[in-house]
Coordinates of C-alpha atoms in Angstrom, one line a residue:
X1 CA 77.6 -182.0 88.4
X2 CA 76.8 -179.1 90.2
X3 CA 79.6 -179.5 92.6
X4 CA 82.0 -179.7 89.7
X5 CA 80.8 -176.5 88.0
X6 CA 81.0 -174.7 91.5
X7 CA 84.5 -175.7 91.8
X8 CA 85.4 -174.7 88.3
X9 CA 83.6 -171.2 88.9
X10 CA 85.8 -170.9 92.2
X11 CA 88.9 -171.7 90.4
X12 CA 88.3 -169.0 87.6
X13 CA 87.3 -166.3 90.3
X14 CA 90.5 -166.8 92.1
X15 CA 92.8 -167.6 89.3
X16 CA 93.7 -163.6 88.3
X17 CA 95.6 -163.5 91.4
X18 CA 97.4 -166.7 91.1
X19 CA 98.3 -165.6 87.7
X20 CA 99.9 -162.5 88.8
X21 CA 102.2 -164.1 91.3
X22 CA 103.0 -167.0 88.9
X23 CA 104.0 -164.7 86.0
X24 CA 105.9 -162.4 88.3
X25 CA 107.9 -165.2 89.4
X26 CA 108.5 -166.7 86.2
X27 CA 109.8 -163.3 84.7
X28 CA 112.1 -163.0 87.8
X29 CA 113.3 -166.8 87.1
X30 CA 114.0 -166.5 83.4
X31 CA 114.6 -162.7 82.9
X32 CA 117.5 -160.9 84.2
X33 CA 115.6 -157.6 83.5
X34 CA 113.7 -156.4 86.3
X35 CA 112.1 -153.5 85.0
X36 CA 108.8 -153.9 83.8
X37 CA 108.2 -157.1 85.4
X38 CA 105.3 -156.0 87.4
X39 CA 103.7 -154.3 84.2
X40 CA 103.9 -157.4 82.4
X41 CA 102.6 -159.5 85.0
X42 CA 99.7 -157.2 85.2
X43 CA 99.0 -157.1 81.6
X44 CA 99.0 -161.0 81.3
X45 CA 96.5 -161.1 84.1
X46 CA 93.9 -158.6 82.4
X47 CA 91.9 -161.6 80.5
X48 CA 91.9 -163.7 83.5
X49 CA 90.2 -160.8 85.6
X50 CA 87.8 -160.2 82.8
X51 CA 87.1 -164.0 82.6
X52 CA 86.5 -163.8 86.7
X53 CA 84.4 -160.9 86.5
X54 CA 82.3 -162.5 83.8
X55 CA 81.6 -165.9 85.6
X56 CA 81.3 -164.1 88.8
X57 CA 78.5 -161.7 87.7
X58 CA 76.9 -164.6 85.7
X59 CA 77.0 -166.7 89.1
X60 CA 76.4 -164.0 91.4
X61 CA 73.5 -162.0 89.5
X62 CA 72.7 -164.1 86.7
X63 CA 73.5 -161.5 84.2
X64 CA 75.3 -162.3 81.0
X65 CA 77.7 -159.3 80.7
X66 CA 80.0 -160.2 77.6
X67 CA 78.7 -157.5 75.5
X68 CA 78.8 -155.0 77.7
X69 CA 82.4 -155.8 78.6
X70 CA 83.4 -155.7 74.8
X71 CA 81.5 -152.4 74.4
X72 CA 83.1 -150.7 77.4
X73 CA 86.7 -151.7 76.1
X74 CA 86.0 -150.6 72.5
X75 CA 84.6 -147.3 73.7
X76 CA 87.5 -146.6 75.8
X77 CA 90.0 -147.5 73.2
X78 CA 88.2 -145.1 70.9
X79 CA 88.3 -142.4 73.5
X80 CA 92.0 -143.1 74.1
X81 CA 92.8 -143.0 70.3
X82 CA 90.8 -139.7 70.0
X83 CA 92.8 -138.0 72.8
X84 CA 96.1 -139.5 71.6
X85 CA 95.2 -138.0 68.1
X86 CA 94.1 -134.5 69.7
X87 CA 97.2 -134.0 71.9
X88 CA 100.0 -135.6 69.4
X89 CA 98.2 -134.9 65.8
X90 CA 98.8 -138.5 65.1
X91 CA 97.3 -142.0 66.0
X92 CA 99.4 -144.7 67.6
X93 CA 97.4 -147.6 67.6
X94 CA 99.6 -149.6 69.7
X95 CA 100.2 -147.1 72.4
X96 CA 96.5 -146.5 72.8
X97 CA 95.8 -150.1 72.8
X98 CA 98.1 -150.8 75.7
X99 CA 97.0 -147.8 77.5
X100 CA 93.5 -149.0 77.2
X101 CA 94.5 -152.5 78.2
X102 CA 96.2 -151.1 81.4
X103 CA 93.1 -149.0 82.2
X104 CA 91.0 -152.0 81.8
X105 CA 93.2 -153.6 84.5
X106 CA 92.6 -151.0 87.0
X107 CA 88.9 -151.2 86.5
X108 CA 88.6 -155.1 86.5
X109 CA 90.7 -155.0 89.4
X110 CA 88.3 -152.6 91.2
X111 CA 85.3 -154.5 90.2
X112 CA 86.9 -157.7 90.9
X113 CA 87.5 -156.4 94.4
X114 CA 83.9 -155.2 94.7
X115 CA 82.6 -158.3 93.3
X116 CA 84.4 -160.7 95.7
X117 CA 83.8 -158.5 98.8
X118 CA 80.0 -158.4 98.1
X119 CA 80.0 -162.1 97.4
X120 CA 81.5 -162.8 100.7
X121 CA 79.1 -160.2 102.5
X122 CA 76.2 -162.0 101.1
X123 CA 77.5 -165.4 101.8
X124 CA 78.0 -164.6 105.5
X125 CA 74.7 -162.7 105.7
X126 CA 72.8 -166.0 104.7

């Protein structure tokens, strides 16, 4: 039972990279438009990065960070909405949500790499 859970956790942790590649390849095959394929592939991978970080931190540190992940996303969305309102005197929720989504891709990708490297170092040191 423990081995099965470890295999599932390992799959979820490595899944975001696979999702990016598969999404890009599927878009290349089915879509004639090459413009924006990378952005769409990265947009699709954000929930997978979030899940990998959640389960990685849960497994590695034993912390449940779901509340903090949601709180940071909503706070950054609110901040981007405020900035958009101050700059353009109107609120474009769709554009701000997309900006927050892509900002969180960068954040999650950095945390994902840091978590992956720290787990590898911890495993090698033991």
